[in-house]
Coordinates of N, CA and C in Angstrom, one line a residue:
M1481 N -11.0 33.5 38.2 CA -10.0 32.7 38.8 C -8.7 32.9 38.1
S1482 N -7.6 33.1 38.8 CA -6.3 33.3 38.1 C -5.8 32.0 37.5
P1483 N -5.0 32.1 36.5 CA -4.5 30.9 35.8 C -3.6 30.1 36.8
S1484 N -2.8 30.8 37.6 CA -2.0 30.1 38.6 C -2.8 29.3 39.6
L1485 N -3.9 29.8 40.0 CA -4.8 29.1 40.9 C -5.4 27.9 40.3
V1486 N -5.8 28.0 39.0 CA -6.4 26.9 38.3 C -5.3 25.8 38.1
L1487 N -4.1 26.2 37.8 CA -3.0 25.3 37.6 C -2.7 24.5 38.9
C1488 N -2.7 25.2 40.0 CA -2.5 24.6 41.4 C -3.6 23.6 41.7
I1489 N -4.9 23.9 41.4 CA -6.0 23.0 41.6 C -5.8 21.8 40.7
I1490 N -5.5 22.0 39.5 CA -5.3 20.8 38.6 C -4.2 19.9 39.1
L1491 N -3.0 20.5 39.4 CA -1.9 19.7 39.9 C -2.2 19.0 41.2
F1492 N -3.0 19.6 42.1 CA -3.4 19.0 43.4 C -4.3 17.8 43.1
A1493 N -5.2 18.0 42.2 CA -6.2 16.9 41.8 C -5.4 15.8 41.2
L1494 N -4.5 16.1 40.3 CA -3.7 15.0 39.7 C -2.8 14.3 40.7
Y1495 N -2.2 15.0 41.6 CA -1.4 14.4 42.6 C -2.2 13.5 43.5
T1496 N -3.4 14.0 43.9 CA -4.3 13.2 44.8 C -4.7 11.9 44.0
H1497 N -5.1 12.0 42.8 CA -5.5 10.9 42.0 C -4.4 9.8 41.9
I1498 N -3.2 10.3 41.6 CA -2.0 9.4 41.5 C -1.7 8.7 42.8
A1499 N -1.7 9.5 43.9 CA -1.5 9.0 45.2 C -2.5 7.9 45.6
M1500 N -3.8 8.2 45.3 CA -4.8 7.2 45.7 C -4.7 6.0 44.8
A1501 N -4.3 6.1 43.6 CA -4.2 4.9 42.7 C -3.0 4.0 43.1
A1502 N -2.0 4.7 43.6 CA -0.8 3.9 44.0 C -1.0 3.1 45.3
G1503 N -2.0 3.5 46.1 CA -2.2 2.8 47.3 C -1.2 3.2 48.4
P1504 N -1.4 2.7 49.5 CA -0.5 3.1 50.6 C 0.9 2.6 50.4
R1505 N 1.8 3.5 50.6 CA 3.2 3.1 50.3 C 3.9 2.5 51.6
W1506 N 3.3 2.8 52.7 CA 3.9 2.3 54.0 C 2.7 1.8 54.8
D1507 N 2.8 0.6 55.3 CA 1.8 0.0 56.1 C 2.1 0.2 57.6
H1508 N 1.4 1.2 58.1 CA 1.6 1.6 59.5 C 1.0 0.6 60.5
S1509 N 0.2 -0.4 60.0 CA -0.4 -1.4 60.9 C 0.6 -2.5 61.3
I1510 N 1.7 -2.6 60.6 CA 2.7 -3.6 60.9 C 3.6 -3.1 62.0
R1511 N 3.7 -3.8 63.1 CA 4.5 -3.4 64.3 C 5.8 -4.2 64.4
I1512 N 6.8 -3.5 64.6 CA 8.2 -4.2 64.7 C 8.3 -5.1 65.9
D1513 N 7.5 -4.9 66.9 CA 7.6 -5.7 68.1 C 6.5 -6.8 68.1
D1514 N 5.8 -7.0 67.0 CA 4.8 -8.0 67.0 C 5.4 -9.4 67.1
P1515 N 5.0 -10.2 68.1 CA 5.6 -11.5 68.3 C 5.3 -12.5 67.1
E1516 N 4.3 -12.2 66.3 CA 4.0 -13.0 65.1 C 4.6 -12.5 63.8
L1517 N 5.5 -11.5 63.9 CA 6.1 -10.9 62.8 C 7.0 -12.0 62.1
T1518 N 6.9 -12.1 60.8 CA 7.7 -13.1 60.0 C 8.9 -12.4 59.4
V1519 N 9.9 -13.1 59.1 CA 11.1 -12.6 58.5 C 10.8 -11.9 57.1
E1520 N 9.8 -12.5 56.4 CA 9.4 -12.0 55.1 C 8.8 -10.6 55.2
V1521 N 8.0 -10.4 56.2 CA 7.3 -9.1 56.4 C 8.4 -8.1 56.9
A1522 N 9.2 -8.5 57.8 CA 10.3 -7.6 58.3 C 11.2 -7.2 57.1
A1523 N 11.5 -8.1 56.2 CA 12.4 -7.8 55.1 C 11.6 -6.9 54.1
Q1524 N 10.3 -7.1 53.9 CA 9.6 -6.1 53.0 C 9.6 -4.7 53.6
Q1525 N 9.4 -4.6 54.9 CA 9.4 -3.3 55.6 C 10.7 -2.7 55.5
C1526 N 11.8 -3.5 55.6 CA 13.1 -3.0 55.5 C 13.3 -2.3 54.1
H1527 N 13.0 -3.1 53.1 CA 13.2 -2.5 51.7 C 12.3 -1.4 51.4
K1528 N 11.0 -1.4 51.8 CA 10.1 -0.4 51.6 C 10.5 0.9 52.3
S1529 N 11.1 0.8 53.5 CA 11.4 1.9 54.2 C 12.5 2.8 53.6
L1530 N 13.3 2.2 52.7 CA 14.4 3.0 52.0 C 13.8 4.2 51.3
I1531 N 12.6 4.0 50.7 CA 12.0 5.1 50.0 C 10.9 5.7 50.8
N1532 N 10.1 4.9 51.5 CA 8.9 5.4 52.1 C 8.9 5.8 53.6
A1533 N 9.9 5.3 54.3 CA 10.1 5.7 55.7 C 11.5 5.6 56.1
P1534 N 12.4 6.4 55.5 CA 13.8 6.3 55.8 C 14.2 6.5 57.3
E1535 N 13.3 7.1 58.1 CA 13.5 7.3 59.5 C 13.4 6.0 60.2
L1536 N 12.7 5.0 59.6 CA 12.5 3.7 60.2 C 13.4 2.6 59.6
L1537 N 14.2 3.0 58.6 CA 15.0 2.0 57.9 C 15.9 1.2 58.8
E1538 N 16.7 1.9 59.6 CA 17.7 1.1 60.4 C 17.0 0.2 61.4
A1539 N 15.9 0.6 62.0 CA 15.2 -0.3 62.9 C 14.6 -1.5 62.2
W1540 N 13.9 -1.3 61.1 CA 13.3 -2.4 60.4 C 14.4 -3.4 59.8
C1541 N 15.5 -2.8 59.2 CA 16.5 -3.6 58.6 C 17.3 -4.4 59.7
K1542 N 17.5 -3.7 60.8 CA 18.2 -4.4 61.9 C 17.3 -5.6 62.4
K1543 N 16.0 -5.4 62.5 CA 15.1 -6.4 62.9 C 15.1 -7.6 61.9
A1544 N 15.1 -7.3 60.6 CA 15.1 -8.3 59.6 C 16.4 -9.1 59.6
Y1545 N 17.5 -8.4 59.8 CA 18.8 -9.0 59.9 C 18.9 -10.0 61.1
E1546 N 18.4 -9.5 62.3 CA 18.3 -10.3 63.5 C 17.5 -11.6 63.3
M1547 N 16.5 -11.5 62.4 CA 15.6 -12.6 62.1 C 16.2 -13.6 61.1
G1548 N 17.3 -13.2 60.5 CA 18.0 -14.1 59.6 C 18.1 -13.6 58.2
Y1549 N 17.6 -12.4 57.9 CA 17.7 -11.9 56.6 C 18.9 -11.0 56.4
W1550 N 20.0 -11.6 56.1 CA 21.3 -10.9 56.0 C 21.3 -9.8 54.9
S1551 N 20.5 -10.0 53.9 CA 20.5 -9.0 52.8 C 20.0 -7.6 53.3
A1552 N 19.4 -7.6 54.5 CA 19.0 -6.3 55.1 C 20.2 -5.4 55.2
L1553 N 21.4 -5.9 55.2 CA 22.6 -5.0 55.3 C 22.7 -4.2 54.0
V1554 N 22.1 -4.5 52.9 CA 22.2 -3.7 51.7 C 21.5 -2.4 51.9
P1555 N 20.2 -2.4 52.2 CA 19.6 -1.0 52.4 C 20.2 -0.2 53.6
I1556 N 20.7 -0.9 54.6 CA 21.3 -0.2 55.7 C 22.6 0.5 55.2
S1557 N 23.4 -0.2 54.4 CA 24.6 0.3 53.8 C 24.3 1.5 52.9
L1558 N 23.3 1.3 52.0 CA 23.0 2.4 51.1 C 22.5 3.6 51.9
H1559 N 21.8 3.4 52.9 CA 21.2 4.5 53.7 C 22.3 5.2 54.5
T1560 N 23.2 4.5 55.1 CA 24.3 5.1 55.9 C 25.5 5.5 55.1
G1561 N 25.7 4.9 54.0 CA 26.9 5.1 53.2 C 28.1 4.3 53.6
D1562 N 27.9 3.4 54.5 CA 28.9 2.6 55.1 C 28.6 1.1 54.8
G1563 N 29.4 0.5 53.9 CA 29.1 -0.9 53.5 C 30.1 -1.9 54.1
T1564 N 30.8 -1.4 55.1 CA 31.8 -2.3 55.8 C 31.3 -3.6 56.3
R1565 N 30.2 -3.5 57.0 CA 29.5 -4.7 57.5 C 29.0 -5.6 56.4
L1566 N 28.4 -5.0 55.4 CA 27.9 -5.7 54.2 C 29.0 -6.5 53.5
V1567 N 30.1 -5.9 53.3 CA 31.2 -6.5 52.6 C 31.7 -7.7 53.4
A1568 N 31.9 -7.4 54.7 CA 32.4 -8.5 55.6 C 31.5 -9.7 55.7
E1569 N 30.2 -9.4 55.8 CA 29.2 -10.5 55.9 C 29.1 -11.3 54.6
A1570 N 29.2 -10.6 53.4 CA 29.1 -11.3 52.2 C 30.4 -12.2 52.0
K1571 N 31.5 -11.6 52.3 CA 32.8 -12.4 52.2 C 32.7 -13.7 53.1
E1572 N 32.2 -13.5 54.3 CA 32.1 -14.6 55.2 C 31.1 -15.7 54.7
R1573 N 30.0 -15.2 54.1 CA 29.0 -16.2 53.5 C 29.5 -16.8 52.2
L1574 N 30.4 -16.1 51.6 CA 31.0 -16.7 50.4 C 31.8 -18.0 50.7
K1575 N 32.4 -18.0 51.9 CA 33.1 -19.2 52.4 C 32.2 -20.4 52.4
N1576 N 30.9 -20.2 52.7 CA 29.9 -21.2 52.8 C 29.2 -21.5 51.5
K1577 N 29.7 -20.8 50.4 CA 29.2 -20.9 49.1 C 27.7 -20.5 48.9
E1578 N 27.3 -19.5 49.7 CA 25.9 -19.0 49.6 C 25.7 -18.2 48.3
P1579 N 24.8 -18.6 47.4 CA 24.6 -17.9 46.2 C 24.4 -16.3 46.4
G1580 N 23.7 -15.9 47.4 CA 23.4 -14.5 47.6 C 24.7 -13.7 47.9
A1581 N 25.7 -14.4 48.5 CA 27.0 -13.8 48.7 C 27.7 -13.5 47.4
Y1582 N 27.6 -14.4 46.5 CA 28.2 -14.3 45.1 C 27.6 -13.1 44.4
T1583 N 26.3 -13.0 44.4 CA 25.6 -12.0 43.6 C 25.8 -10.6 44.3
T1584 N 25.8 -10.6 45.6 CA 26.1 -9.3 46.3 C 27.5 -8.8 46.0
L1585 N 28.5 -9.7 46.2 CA 29.8 -9.2 46.0 C 30.1 -8.9 44.5
A1586 N 29.5 -9.6 43.6 CA 29.7 -9.3 42.2 C 29.1 -7.9 41.9
W1587 N 28.0 -7.6 42.5 CA 27.4 -6.3 42.3 C 28.3 -5.2 42.9
L1588 N 28.8 -5.5 44.1 CA 29.7 -4.5 44.8 C 30.9 -4.2 44.0
Y1589 N 31.6 -5.3 43.5 CA 32.8 -5.1 42.8 C 32.6 -4.6 41.4
G1590 N 31.5 -5.0 40.8 CA 31.1 -4.5 39.5 C 30.8 -3.0 39.4
S1591 N 30.2 -2.5 40.5 CA 29.8 -1.1 40.6 C 30.8 -0.2 41.3
G1592 N 31.7 -0.9 42.1 CA 32.6 -0.1 42.9 C 32.0 0.5 44.1
Q1593 N 30.8 -0.1 44.5 CA 30.1 0.4 45.7 C 30.7 -0.3 46.9
F1594 N 31.3 0.6 47.8 CA 31.9 0.2 49.1 C 33.2 -0.6 49.0
V1595 N 33.6 -0.9 47.7 CA 34.9 -1.6 47.5 C 35.5 -1.0 46.3
K1596 N 36.8 -1.2 46.0 CA 37.4 -0.7 44.8 C 36.8 -1.5 43.6
K1597 N 36.4 -0.8 42.6 CA 35.8 -1.4 41.4 C 36.8 -2.4 40.8
D1598 N 36.3 -3.6 40.5 CA 37.1 -4.7 40.0 C 36.2 -5.5 39.1
I1599 N 36.1 -5.2 37.9 CA 35.2 -5.9 36.9 C 35.6 -7.4 36.8
A1600 N 36.9 -7.6 36.7 CA 37.4 -9.0 36.6 C 36.9 -9.8 37.8
K1601 N 37.0 -9.3 39.0 CA 36.6 -10.0 40.2 C 35.1 -10.2 40.1
A1602 N 34.3 -9.2 39.7 CA 32.9 -9.4 39.6 C 32.5 -10.5 38.6
I1603 N 33.2 -10.5 37.5 CA 32.9 -11.6 36.5 C 33.3 -12.9 37.0
A1604 N 34.4 -13.0 37.7 CA 34.9 -14.3 38.3 C 33.9 -14.8 39.3
L1605 N 33.3 -13.9 40.1 CA 32.3 -14.3 41.1 C 31.1 -14.9 40.4
R1606 N 30.6 -14.2 39.3 CA 29.5 -14.7 38.6 C 29.7 -16.0 38.0
E1607 N 30.9 -16.2 37.4 CA 31.3 -17.5 36.8 C 31.3 -18.6 37.8
E1608 N 31.9 -18.3 39.0 CA 31.9 -19.3 40.1 C 30.5 -19.7 40.5
L1609 N 29.6 -18.7 40.5 CA 28.2 -19.0 40.9 C 27.6 -19.8 39.8
L1610 N 27.8 -19.6 38.6 CA 27.2 -20.4 37.5 C 27.7 -21.9 37.6
V1611 N 28.9 -22.1 38.0 CA 29.4 -23.5 38.2 C 28.7 -24.1 39.4
L1612 N 28.6 -23.3 40.5 CA 28.0 -23.8 41.7 C 26.5 -24.0 41.6
D1613 N 25.8 -23.1 40.9 CA 24.4 -23.2 40.9 C 23.9 -23.1 39.4
K1614 N 23.7 -24.3 38.8 CA 23.3 -24.4 37.4 C 22.0 -23.7 37.1
S1615 N 21.1 -23.5 38.1 CA 19.8 -22.9 37.9 C 19.9 -21.4 37.9
F1616 N 21.1 -20.8 38.3 CA 21.2 -19.4 38.4 C 21.2 -18.8 37.0
T1617 N 20.4 -17.7 36.9 CA 20.3 -17.0 35.6 C 20.9 -15.6 35.8
P1618 N 22.1 -15.4 35.2 CA 22.7 -14.1 35.4 C 21.9 -12.9 34.7
N1619 N 22.0 -11.8 35.3 CA 21.3 -10.6 34.8 C 22.3 -9.5 34.4

């Protein structure tokens, strides 16, 4: 047996072992049109699709968003490269003092993702959140 064939067999066996140990990365049994679908499951499918099923990302994230999970706009924005809707939604929710809006906008301004980078604004949003929500633990 040639050394390259042995190497291929070893690599295939290793890959198969790792893939089996990791378990299924995408649950094909979950249906987007299931009337019993919960927002939690739709949100999980939305996030998992970013890596495991990008061709289904927009459908799953749209479904999760329609069910009330507005953070589904994050993977959609990362996938499409357009964060316009995410920024607008977060700013609108900031008016209602929703903690998720503070953390999302702080991340966007801190990283310069979809907005002009503004560290001072990111810090101010985090500080505002700390005053608003004493149980919030900054990361």
